[in-house]
mmCIF file of C-alpha atoms (C1' of nucleotides) in Angstrom:
data_model
loop_
_atom_site.group_PDB
_atom_site.id
_atom_site.type_symbol
_atom_site.label_atom_id
_atom_site.label_comp_id
_atom_site.label_asym_id
_atom_site.label_seq_id
_atom_site.Cartn_x
_atom_site.Cartn_y
_atom_site.Cartn_z
ATOM 1 C CA MET A 1 0.000 0.000 0.000
ATOM 2 C CA THR A 2 3.008 2.318 0.335
ATOM 3 C CA ASP A 3 4.753 3.995 -2.546
ATOM 4 C CA GLN A 4 6.994 1.596 -4.384
ATOM 5 C CA HIS A 5 9.565 4.337 -5.066
ATOM 6 C CA GLY A 6 11.710 6.049 -2.405
ATOM 7 C CA ALA A 7 9.300 8.114 -0.357
ATOM 8 C CA ASN A 8 11.514 11.096 0.441
ATOM 9 C CA THR A 9 13.513 11.501 -2.733
ATOM 10 C CA VAL A 10 11.190 13.726 -4.719
ATOM 11 C CA ALA A 11 9.312 15.680 -2.056
ATOM 12 C CA PHE A 12 7.866 18.984 -3.341
ATOM 13 C CA SER A 13 8.677 17.948 -6.875
ATOM 14 C CA GLN A 14 5.138 18.471 -8.152
ATOM 15 C CA PRO A 15 3.284 21.018 -5.989
ATOM 16 C CA VAL A 16 1.095 21.968 -8.948
ATOM 17 C CA VAL A 17 -0.930 18.797 -8.661
ATOM 18 C CA PRO A 18 -2.412 18.680 -5.091
ATOM 19 C CA ALA A 19 -3.000 14.966 -4.872
ATOM 20 C CA ARG A 20 -4.972 13.911 -7.871
ATOM 21 C CA ARG A 21 -7.353 16.183 -9.648
ATOM 22 C CA TYR A 22 -9.328 13.582 -11.478
ATOM 23 C CA PHE A 23 -10.042 9.885 -11.275
ATOM 24 C CA THR A 24 -10.609 7.242 -13.901
ATOM 25 C CA ILE A 25 -13.422 4.739 -13.622
ATOM 26 C CA GLY A 26 -10.911 2.022 -12.828
ATOM 27 C CA GLN A 27 -9.393 3.973 -9.945
ATOM 28 C CA LEU A 28 -12.753 4.581 -8.279
ATOM 29 C CA ALA A 29 -13.888 1.021 -8.879
ATOM 30 C CA ARG A 30 -10.808 -0.314 -7.126
ATOM 31 C CA GLU A 31 -11.077 2.163 -4.265
ATOM 32 C CA PHE A 32 -14.709 1.347 -3.499
ATOM 33 C CA GLY A 33 -14.622 -2.320 -4.389
ATOM 34 C CA LEU A 34 -17.075 -1.955 -7.259
ATOM 35 C CA THR A 35 -16.971 -3.156 -10.857
ATOM 36 C CA LEU A 36 -16.738 -0.888 -13.894
ATOM 37 C CA ARG A 37 -20.178 -2.124 -14.846
ATOM 38 C CA THR A 38 -21.576 -0.894 -11.535
ATOM 39 C CA LEU A 39 -20.107 2.596 -11.994
ATOM 40 C CA ARG A 40 -21.558 2.777 -15.508
ATOM 41 C CA PHE A 41 -24.880 1.465 -14.249
ATOM 42 C CA TYR A 42 -25.081 4.192 -11.600
ATOM 43 C CA GLU A 43 -24.436 6.737 -14.304
ATOM 44 C CA ASP A 44 -27.167 5.223 -16.456
ATOM 45 C CA ARG A 45 -29.538 5.528 -13.505
ATOM 46 C CA GLY A 46 -28.639 9.183 -13.106
ATOM 47 C CA LEU A 47 -26.770 8.853 -9.805
ATOM 48 C CA ILE A 48 -23.448 10.247 -11.069
ATOM 49 C CA SER A 49 -22.569 12.161 -14.223
ATOM 50 C CA PRO A 50 -18.815 12.247 -14.758
ATOM 51 C CA ALA A 51 -17.349 14.477 -17.445
ATOM 52 C CA ARG A 52 -15.928 12.996 -20.615
ATOM 53 C CA GLU A 53 -12.628 13.264 -22.366
ATOM 54 C CA GLY A 54 -13.546 11.862 -25.694
ATOM 55 C CA SER A 55 -15.486 8.789 -24.683
ATOM 56 C CA THR A 56 -13.513 8.187 -21.486
ATOM 57 C CA ARG A 57 -15.173 9.072 -18.174
ATOM 58 C CA ILE A 58 -13.427 11.627 -15.950
ATOM 59 C CA TYR A 59 -14.421 11.759 -12.264
ATOM 60 C CA THR A 60 -13.822 14.803 -10.055
ATOM 61 C CA HIS A 61 -13.523 14.885 -6.274
ATOM 62 C CA ARG A 62 -17.188 15.842 -6.133
ATOM 63 C CA ASP A 63 -18.080 12.765 -8.137
ATOM 64 C CA ARG A 64 -15.988 10.710 -5.800
ATOM 65 C CA ALA A 65 -17.742 12.180 -2.756
ATOM 66 C CA ARG A 66 -21.115 11.436 -4.334
ATOM 67 C CA LEU A 67 -20.068 7.873 -5.019
ATOM 68 C CA SER A 68 -18.961 7.528 -1.434
ATOM 69 C CA MET A 69 -22.415 8.555 -0.227
ATOM 70 C CA ILE A 70 -24.052 6.149 -2.660
ATOM 71 C CA VAL A 71 -21.975 3.266 -1.330
ATOM 72 C CA LYS A 72 -22.794 4.174 2.268
ATOM 73 C CA ALA A 73 -26.502 4.456 1.550
ATOM 74 C CA LYS A 74 -26.428 1.089 -0.204
ATOM 75 C CA MET A 75 -24.860 -0.487 2.868
ATOM 76 C CA LEU A 76 -27.766 0.917 4.863
ATOM 77 C CA GLY A 77 -30.105 -0.960 2.538
ATOM 78 C CA PHE A 78 -31.561 1.877 0.471
ATOM 79 C CA THR A 79 -32.471 1.273 -3.169
ATOM 80 C CA LEU A 80 -30.841 3.207 -5.984
ATOM 81 C CA SER A 81 -33.964 5.232 -6.678
ATOM 82 C CA GLU A 82 -34.273 6.179 -3.023
ATOM 83 C CA ILE A 83 -30.627 7.198 -3.018
ATOM 84 C CA LYS A 84 -31.110 9.233 -6.153
ATOM 85 C CA GLU A 85 -33.965 11.207 -4.602
ATOM 86 C CA THR A 86 -32.091 11.744 -1.360
ATOM 87 C CA LEU A 87 -29.048 13.040 -3.199
ATOM 88 C CA ALA A 88 -31.238 15.270 -5.354
ATOM 89 C CA GLU A 89 -32.943 16.976 -2.375
ATOM 90 C CA GLY A 90 -30.442 17.010 0.434
ATOM 91 C CA SER A 91 -26.810 18.000 0.592
ATOM 92 C CA PRO A 92 -27.093 20.931 -1.837
ATOM 93 C CA ALA A 93 -23.729 22.243 -0.704
ATOM 94 C CA GLY A 94 -22.514 18.971 0.762
ATOM 95 C CA GLU A 95 -23.732 18.679 4.327
ATOM 96 C CA PRO A 96 -21.301 17.360 6.874
ATOM 97 C CA ASN A 97 -24.244 15.300 8.174
ATOM 98 C CA GLY A 98 -23.492 11.895 6.682
ATOM 99 C CA LEU A 99 -26.198 11.601 4.059
ATOM 100 C CA GLY A 100 -29.179 13.838 3.524
ATOM 101 C CA LEU A 101 -31.600 11.407 5.148
ATOM 102 C CA SER A 102 -34.794 12.671 6.753
ATOM 103 C CA PRO A 103 -35.983 11.291 10.111
ATOM 104 C CA SER A 104 -38.924 9.570 8.423
ATOM 105 C CA GLN A 105 -36.698 7.942 5.840
ATOM 106 C CA ILE A 106 -34.512 6.621 8.612
ATOM 107 C CA ALA A 107 -37.496 5.363 10.591
ATOM 108 C CA ASP A 108 -38.946 3.636 7.530
ATOM 109 C CA GLN A 109 -35.664 1.968 6.751
ATOM 110 C CA ILE A 110 -35.229 0.802 10.334
ATOM 111 C CA ALA A 111 -38.709 -0.733 10.237
ATOM 112 C CA HIS A 112 -37.942 -2.358 6.905
ATOM 113 C CA LEU A 113 -34.692 -3.874 8.096
ATOM 114 C CA GLU A 114 -36.198 -5.041 11.373
ATOM 115 C CA LYS A 115 -38.845 -6.924 9.445
ATOM 116 C CA GLN A 116 -36.207 -8.634 7.335
ATOM 117 C CA GLN A 117 -34.247 -9.335 10.472
ATOM 118 C CA SER A 118 -37.133 -11.151 12.114
ATOM 119 C CA GLU A 119 -37.816 -13.183 8.975
ATOM 120 C CA ILE A 120 -34.188 -14.264 8.887
ATOM 121 C CA ALA A 121 -34.271 -15.069 12.593
ATOM 122 C CA THR A 122 -37.307 -17.289 12.075
ATOM 123 C CA ALA A 123 -35.658 -19.067 9.161
ATOM 124 C CA LEU A 124 -32.449 -19.578 11.144
ATOM 125 C CA ALA A 125 -34.361 -21.033 14.075
ATOM 126 C CA GLU A 126 -36.080 -23.542 11.825
ATOM 127 C CA LEU A 127 -32.876 -24.457 10.022
ATOM 128 C CA ASN A 128 -31.065 -25.051 13.300
ATOM 129 C CA ALA A 129 -33.926 -27.199 14.546
ATOM 130 C CA LEU A 130 -33.817 -29.163 11.309
ATOM 131 C CA ARG A 131 -30.062 -29.627 11.601
ATOM 132 C CA MET A 132 -30.436 -30.930 15.144
ATOM 133 C CA LYS A 133 -33.028 -33.414 13.989
ATOM 134 C CA LEU A 134 -30.778 -34.704 11.226
ATOM 135 C CA LEU A 135 -27.814 -34.995 13.589
ATOM 136 C CA LYS A 136 -29.824 -37.063 16.043
ATOM 137 C CA ALA A 137 -31.168 -39.289 13.291
ATOM 138 C CA ARG A 138 -27.576 -39.847 12.157
ATOM 139 C CA VAL A 139 -26.464 -40.908 15.639
ATOM 140 C CA VAL A 140 -29.418 -43.166 16.414
ATOM 141 C CA MET B 1 -62.883 -20.714 8.766
ATOM 142 C CA THR B 2 -65.797 -23.059 9.662
ATOM 143 C CA ASP B 3 -68.351 -24.382 7.214
ATOM 144 C CA GLN B 4 -71.003 -21.859 6.434
ATOM 145 C CA HIS B 5 -73.651 -24.556 6.072
ATOM 146 C CA GLY B 6 -75.015 -26.680 8.872
ATOM 147 C CA ALA B 7 -72.171 -28.985 9.843
ATOM 148 C CA ASN B 8 -74.161 -32.070 10.776
ATOM 149 C CA THR B 9 -77.003 -32.029 8.285
ATOM 150 C CA VAL B 10 -75.439 -33.921 5.389
ATOM 151 C CA ALA B 11 -72.889 -36.186 7.052
ATOM 152 C CA PHE B 12 -71.955 -39.174 4.884
ATOM 153 C CA SER B 13 -73.790 -37.716 1.932
ATOM 154 C CA GLN B 14 -70.820 -37.929 -0.456
ATOM 155 C CA PRO B 15 -68.379 -40.600 0.690
ATOM 156 C CA VAL B 16 -67.142 -41.030 -2.883
ATOM 157 C CA VAL B 17 -65.327 -37.702 -2.868
ATOM 158 C CA PRO B 18 -62.908 -37.701 0.143
ATOM 159 C CA ALA B 19 -62.498 -33.956 0.486
ATOM 160 C CA ARG B 20 -61.500 -32.507 -2.844
ATOM 161 C CA ARG B 21 -59.754 -34.498 -5.527
ATOM 162 C CA TYR B 22 -58.333 -31.624 -7.501
ATOM 163 C CA PHE B 23 -57.535 -27.960 -7.034
ATOM 164 C CA THR B 24 -57.680 -25.011 -9.388
ATOM 165 C CA ILE B 25 -54.852 -22.526 -9.590
ATOM 166 C CA GLY B 26 -57.003 -19.963 -7.820
ATOM 167 C CA GLN B 27 -57.711 -22.256 -4.894
ATOM 168 C CA LEU B 28 -54.047 -23.017 -4.272
ATOM 169 C CA ALA B 29 -53.061 -19.388 -4.728
ATOM 170 C CA ARG B 30 -55.541 -18.328 -2.058
ATOM 171 C CA GLU B 31 -54.548 -21.123 0.290
ATOM 172 C CA PHE B 32 -50.832 -20.345 0.136
ATOM 173 C CA GLY B 33 -51.085 -16.586 -0.245
ATOM 174 C CA LEU B 34 -49.511 -16.551 -3.700
ATOM 175 C CA THR B 35 -50.585 -14.936 -6.957
ATOM 176 C CA LEU B 36 -51.663 -16.826 -10.052
ATOM 177 C CA ARG B 37 -48.571 -15.433 -11.745
ATOM 178 C CA THR B 38 -46.360 -17.022 -9.107
ATOM 179 C CA LEU B 39 -47.946 -20.453 -9.577
ATOM 180 C CA ARG B 40 -47.519 -20.185 -13.333
ATOM 181 C CA PHE B 41 -43.963 -18.980 -12.888
ATOM 182 C CA TYR B 42 -43.086 -21.994 -10.729
ATOM 183 C CA GLU B 43 -44.480 -24.193 -13.450
ATOM 184 C CA ASP B 44 -42.424 -22.390 -16.071
ATOM 185 C CA ARG B 45 -39.336 -22.980 -13.912
ATOM 186 C CA GLY B 46 -40.150 -26.684 -13.752
ATOM 187 C CA LEU B 47 -41.061 -26.804 -10.058
ATOM 188 C CA ILE B 48 -44.614 -28.078 -10.520
ATOM 189 C CA SER B 49 -46.345 -29.625 -13.541
ATOM 190 C CA PRO B 50 -50.091 -29.733 -13.030
ATOM 191 C CA ALA B 51 -52.266 -31.653 -15.479
ATOM 192 C CA ARG B 52 -54.498 -29.815 -17.902
ATOM 193 C CA GLU B 53 -58.129 -29.933 -18.706
ATOM 194 C CA GLY B 54 -58.132 -28.135 -21.984
ATOM 195 C CA SER B 55 -55.937 -25.164 -21.165
ATOM 196 C CA THR B 56 -56.964 -24.980 -17.510
ATOM 197 C CA ARG B 57 -54.491 -26.248 -14.919
ATOM 198 C CA ILE B 58 -55.604 -29.088 -12.638
ATOM 199 C CA TYR B 59 -53.619 -29.617 -9.399
ATOM 200 C CA THR B 60 -53.652 -32.919 -7.502
ATOM 201 C CA HIS B 61 -52.922 -33.462 -3.818
ATOM 202 C CA ARG B 62 -49.357 -34.374 -4.796
ATOM 203 C CA ASP B 63 -48.995 -31.035 -6.591
ATOM 204 C CA ARG B 64 -50.344 -29.319 -3.531
ATOM 205 C CA ALA B 65 -47.872 -31.127 -1.268
ATOM 206 C CA ARG B 66 -45.030 -30.123 -3.613
ATOM 207 C CA LEU B 67 -46.173 -26.535 -3.543
ATOM 208 C CA SER B 68 -46.276 -26.630 0.224
ATOM 209 C CA MET B 69 -42.637 -27.738 0.292
ATOM 210 C CA ILE B 70 -41.685 -25.021 -2.174
ATOM 211 C CA VAL B 71 -43.289 -22.370 0.006
ATOM 212 C CA LYS B 72 -41.539 -23.679 3.120
ATOM 213 C CA ALA B 73 -38.165 -23.800 1.395
ATOM 214 C CA LYS B 74 -38.671 -20.247 0.162
ATOM 215 C CA MET B 75 -39.305 -19.089 3.701
ATOM 216 C CA LEU B 76 -36.002 -20.666 4.645
ATOM 217 C CA GLY B 77 -34.348 -18.472 2.035
ATOM 218 C CA PHE B 78 -33.556 -20.998 -0.694
ATOM 219 C CA THR B 79 -33.663 -19.951 -4.350
ATOM 220 C CA LEU B 80 -36.020 -21.573 -6.806
ATOM 221 C CA SER B 81 -33.233 -23.464 -8.572
ATOM 222 C CA GLU B 82 -31.953 -24.813 -5.263
ATOM 223 C CA ILE B 83 -35.467 -25.894 -4.401
ATOM 224 C CA LYS B 84 -35.886 -27.523 -7.773
ATOM 225 C CA GLU B 85 -32.750 -29.623 -7.311
ATOM 226 C CA THR B 86 -33.689 -30.571 -3.770
ATOM 227 C CA LEU B 87 -37.132 -31.713 -4.860
ATOM 228 C CA ALA B 88 -35.639 -33.630 -7.776
ATOM 229 C CA GLU B 89 -33.217 -35.629 -5.615
ATOM 230 C CA GLY B 90 -34.873 -36.072 -2.246
ATOM 231 C CA SER B 91 -38.367 -37.150 -1.261
ATOM 232 C CA PRO B 92 -38.823 -39.741 -4.007
ATOM 233 C CA ALA B 93 -41.747 -41.273 -2.164
ATOM 234 C CA GLY B 94 -42.503 -38.236 -0.029
ATOM 235 C CA GLU B 95 -40.313 -38.349 3.047
ATOM 236 C CA PRO B 96 -41.925 -37.402 6.325
ATOM 237 C CA ASN B 97 -38.719 -35.446 6.988
ATOM 238 C CA GLY B 98 -39.845 -31.889 6.210
ATOM 239 C CA LEU B 99 -37.912 -31.183 3.006
ATOM 240 C CA GLY B 100 -35.211 -33.267 1.404
ATOM 241 C CA LEU B 101 -32.412 -31.003 2.601
ATOM 242 C CA SER B 102 -28.926 -32.410 3.100
ATOM 243 C CA PRO B 103 -26.845 -31.415 6.161
ATOM 244 C CA SER B 104 -24.441 -29.445 3.957
ATOM 245 C CA GLN B 105 -27.270 -27.557 2.291
ATOM 246 C CA ILE B 106 -28.597 -26.644 5.694
ATOM 247 C CA ALA B 107 -25.168 -25.579 6.924
ATOM 248 C CA ASP B 108 -24.581 -23.455 3.815
ATOM 249 C CA GLN B 109 -27.940 -21.784 4.171
ATOM 250 C CA ILE B 110 -27.362 -21.069 7.859
ATOM 251 C CA ALA B 111 -24.010 -19.463 7.013
ATOM 252 C CA HIS B 112 -25.627 -17.452 4.241
ATOM 253 C CA LEU B 113 -28.422 -16.168 6.442
ATOM 254 C CA GLU B 114 -26.060 -15.388 9.312
ATOM 255 C CA LYS B 115 -23.999 -13.233 6.984
ATOM 256 C CA GLN B 116 -27.072 -11.320 5.892
ATOM 257 C CA GLN B 117 -28.122 -11.053 9.510
ATOM 258 C CA SER B 118 -24.853 -9.410 10.517
ATOM 259 C CA GLU B 119 -25.002 -6.988 7.582
ATOM 260 C CA ILE B 120 -28.496 -5.969 8.608
ATOM 261 C CA ALA B 121 -27.413 -5.645 12.228
ATOM 262 C CA THR B 122 -24.579 -3.325 11.185
ATOM 263 C CA ALA B 123 -26.923 -1.234 9.076
ATOM 264 C CA LEU B 124 -29.464 -1.014 11.893
ATOM 265 C CA ALA B 125 -26.805 0.098 14.351
ATOM 266 C CA GLU B 126 -25.711 2.891 12.033
ATOM 267 C CA LEU B 127 -29.252 3.965 11.295
ATOM 268 C CA ASN B 128 -30.103 4.119 14.991
ATOM 269 C CA ALA B 129 -26.978 6.143 15.657
ATOM 270 C CA LEU B 130 -27.931 8.491 12.849
ATOM 271 C CA ARG B 131 -31.443 8.847 14.210
ATOM 272 C CA MET B 132 -30.097 9.719 17.635
ATOM 273 C CA LYS B 133 -27.872 12.372 16.135
ATOM 274 C CA LEU B 134 -30.778 13.949 14.278
ATOM 275 C CA LEU B 135 -32.979 13.893 17.371
ATOM 276 C CA LYS B 136 -30.333 15.656 19.429
ATOM 277 C CA ALA B 137 -29.718 18.247 16.720
ATOM 278 C CA ARG B 138 -33.479 18.896 16.696
ATOM 279 C CA VAL B 139 -33.598 19.461 20.460
ATOM 280 C CA VAL B 140 -30.507 21.660 20.689
ATOM 281 C "C1'" DT C 1 -75.151 -8.417 -20.789
ATOM 282 C "C1'" DT C 2 -72.424 -8.523 -16.494
ATOM 283 C "C1'" DG C 3 -69.183 -10.865 -13.510
ATOM 284 C "C1'" DC C 4 -65.870 -14.294 -12.248
ATOM 285 C "C1'" DT C 5 -62.074 -17.453 -13.294
ATOM 286 C "C1'" DC C 6 -58.888 -19.056 -16.367
ATOM 287 C "C1'" DC C 7 -55.449 -18.563 -20.365
ATOM 288 C "C1'" DT C 8 -51.263 -16.878 -23.202
ATOM 289 C "C1'" DC C 9 -48.013 -13.558 -24.619
ATOM 290 C "C1'" DA C 10 -44.773 -10.172 -23.448
ATOM 291 C "C1'" DC C 11 -42.704 -6.009 -21.563
ATOM 292 C "C1'" DG C 12 -41.204 -3.957 -16.947
ATOM 293 C "C1'" DT C 13 -38.505 -4.000 -12.458
ATOM 294 C "C1'" DC C 14 -34.168 -4.405 -9.541
ATOM 295 C "C1'" DA C 15 -29.047 -4.290 -9.620
ATOM 296 C "C1'" DC C 16 -26.039 -5.551 -11.889
ATOM 297 C "C1'" DG C 17 -22.999 -9.975 -14.573
ATOM 298 C "C1'" DT C 18 -21.119 -11.278 -18.699
ATOM 299 C "C1'" DG C 19 -19.551 -11.639 -23.131
ATOM 300 C "C1'" DA C 20 -18.856 -9.484 -27.923
ATOM 301 C "C1'" DG C 21 -16.352 -6.436 -30.636
ATOM 302 C "C1'" DG C 22 -13.583 -2.300 -30.945
ATOM 303 C "C1'" DT C 23 -10.237 1.777 -29.555
ATOM 304 C "C1'" DG C 24 -5.901 4.217 -27.675
ATOM 305 C "C1'" DG C 25 -1.260 4.653 -25.808
ATOM 306 C "C1'" DC C 26 2.888 2.599 -23.684
ATOM 307 C "C1'" DT D 1 2.801 -7.594 -31.544
ATOM 308 C "C1'" DT D 2 1.348 -8.025 -26.701
ATOM 309 C "C1'" DG D 3 -0.915 -6.124 -22.674
ATOM 310 C "C1'" DC D 4 -3.688 -2.915 -20.158
ATOM 311 C "C1'" DT D 5 -7.585 0.285 -19.753
ATOM 312 C "C1'" DC D 6 -11.457 2.216 -21.603
ATOM 313 C "C1'" DC D 7 -15.856 2.164 -24.570
ATOM 314 C "C1'" DT D 8 -20.694 0.774 -26.326
ATOM 315 C "C1'" DC D 9 -24.266 -2.408 -27.208
ATOM 316 C "C1'" DA D 10 -27.123 -5.978 -25.609
ATOM 317 C "C1'" DC D 11 -28.676 -10.340 -23.759
ATOM 318 C "C1'" DG D 12 -28.901 -12.956 -19.207
ATOM 319 C "C1'" DT D 13 -30.286 -13.492 -14.164
ATOM 320 C "C1'" DC D 14 -33.690 -13.531 -10.154
ATOM 321 C "C1'" DA D 15 -38.631 -13.719 -8.896
ATOM 322 C "C1'" DC D 16 -42.095 -12.250 -10.058
ATOM 323 C "C1'" DG D 17 -45.676 -7.584 -11.307
ATOM 324 C "C1'" DT D 18 -48.613 -5.826 -14.571
ATOM 325 C "C1'" DG D 19 -51.317 -4.967 -18.335
ATOM 326 C "C1'" DA D 20 -53.317 -6.530 -22.997
ATOM 327 C "C1'" DG D 21 -56.516 -9.304 -25.269
ATOM 328 C "C1'" DG D 22 -59.328 -13.431 -25.300
ATOM 329 C "C1'" DT D 23 -62.229 -17.693 -23.554
ATOM 330 C "C1'" DG D 24 -65.926 -20.394 -20.866
ATOM 331 C "C1'" DG D 25 -69.877 -21.101 -17.903
ATOM 332 C "C1'" DC D 26 -73.281 -19.398 -14.510
#
DNA sequence: TTGCTCCTCACGTCACGTGAGGTGGC
DNA sequence: TTGCTCCTCACGTCACGTGAGGTGGC
């Protein structure tokens, strides 16, 4: 993960370029653990709109920040259309508040996930009971 | 849930027909809380193959039993293709053992559901934290 | 004639996966 | 020439939802 070249040899050699002005699709895909197809799909769905250099996509730091919020919202279980709406309304100037989620959206999502959670818990209980039964049958 | 007609008036009137020899797609759909589309879809996927009377589907008690197993397996989180394979191998003569699940299938499914469970738990924890933050911000 | 149940296409949804076929620069 | 990254279609997957248009019997 560290620079393959000597770290201190060329300090201050390129102060013109802060860190990295733009990102390619491959760079962002690697960073966020997504596929190129996923990045292109999000663009098709209107979630990100990177600039173009010819036909090649060019992502800015703003695009990267947007993508970061998309990934976080996905981990919270929101759908892409919900995320799109949330990004459209909230964070007009980039709120420091994680995402631009409203209290009702959060409450709805909690209820939704809790329902899933209980369904999974029921299934797990039955599967464990079934496993026990098979183990006993095997022994006897 | 009880018979709308007098229960004792016509006892033994039709001993030839046990209860109901066949079922229509609508009857099974209502009984299992599925749509007609779902029943037809399962047939298209090769999970059930009801007989036909003209173009109308006719389900036997065996079809109904199969459907019951499909519904149970779905509740346990198995996919339709997994269910299809399980039904193809196991229960050749209708085992009393719930479904024809092998110990490894059960173990895999438990692992799968536990992974989902932990992802949901993580998401719920973050959402609750976020909700708390918003509530405090509202008060202050 | 209206109402109910049943039928067959067949496109839409969700979030991508997976080739196919082609380009540009080291 | 090979290898890597990037691109645009476009069909496939999963489990159905949702009309459209038509039939049969009370």
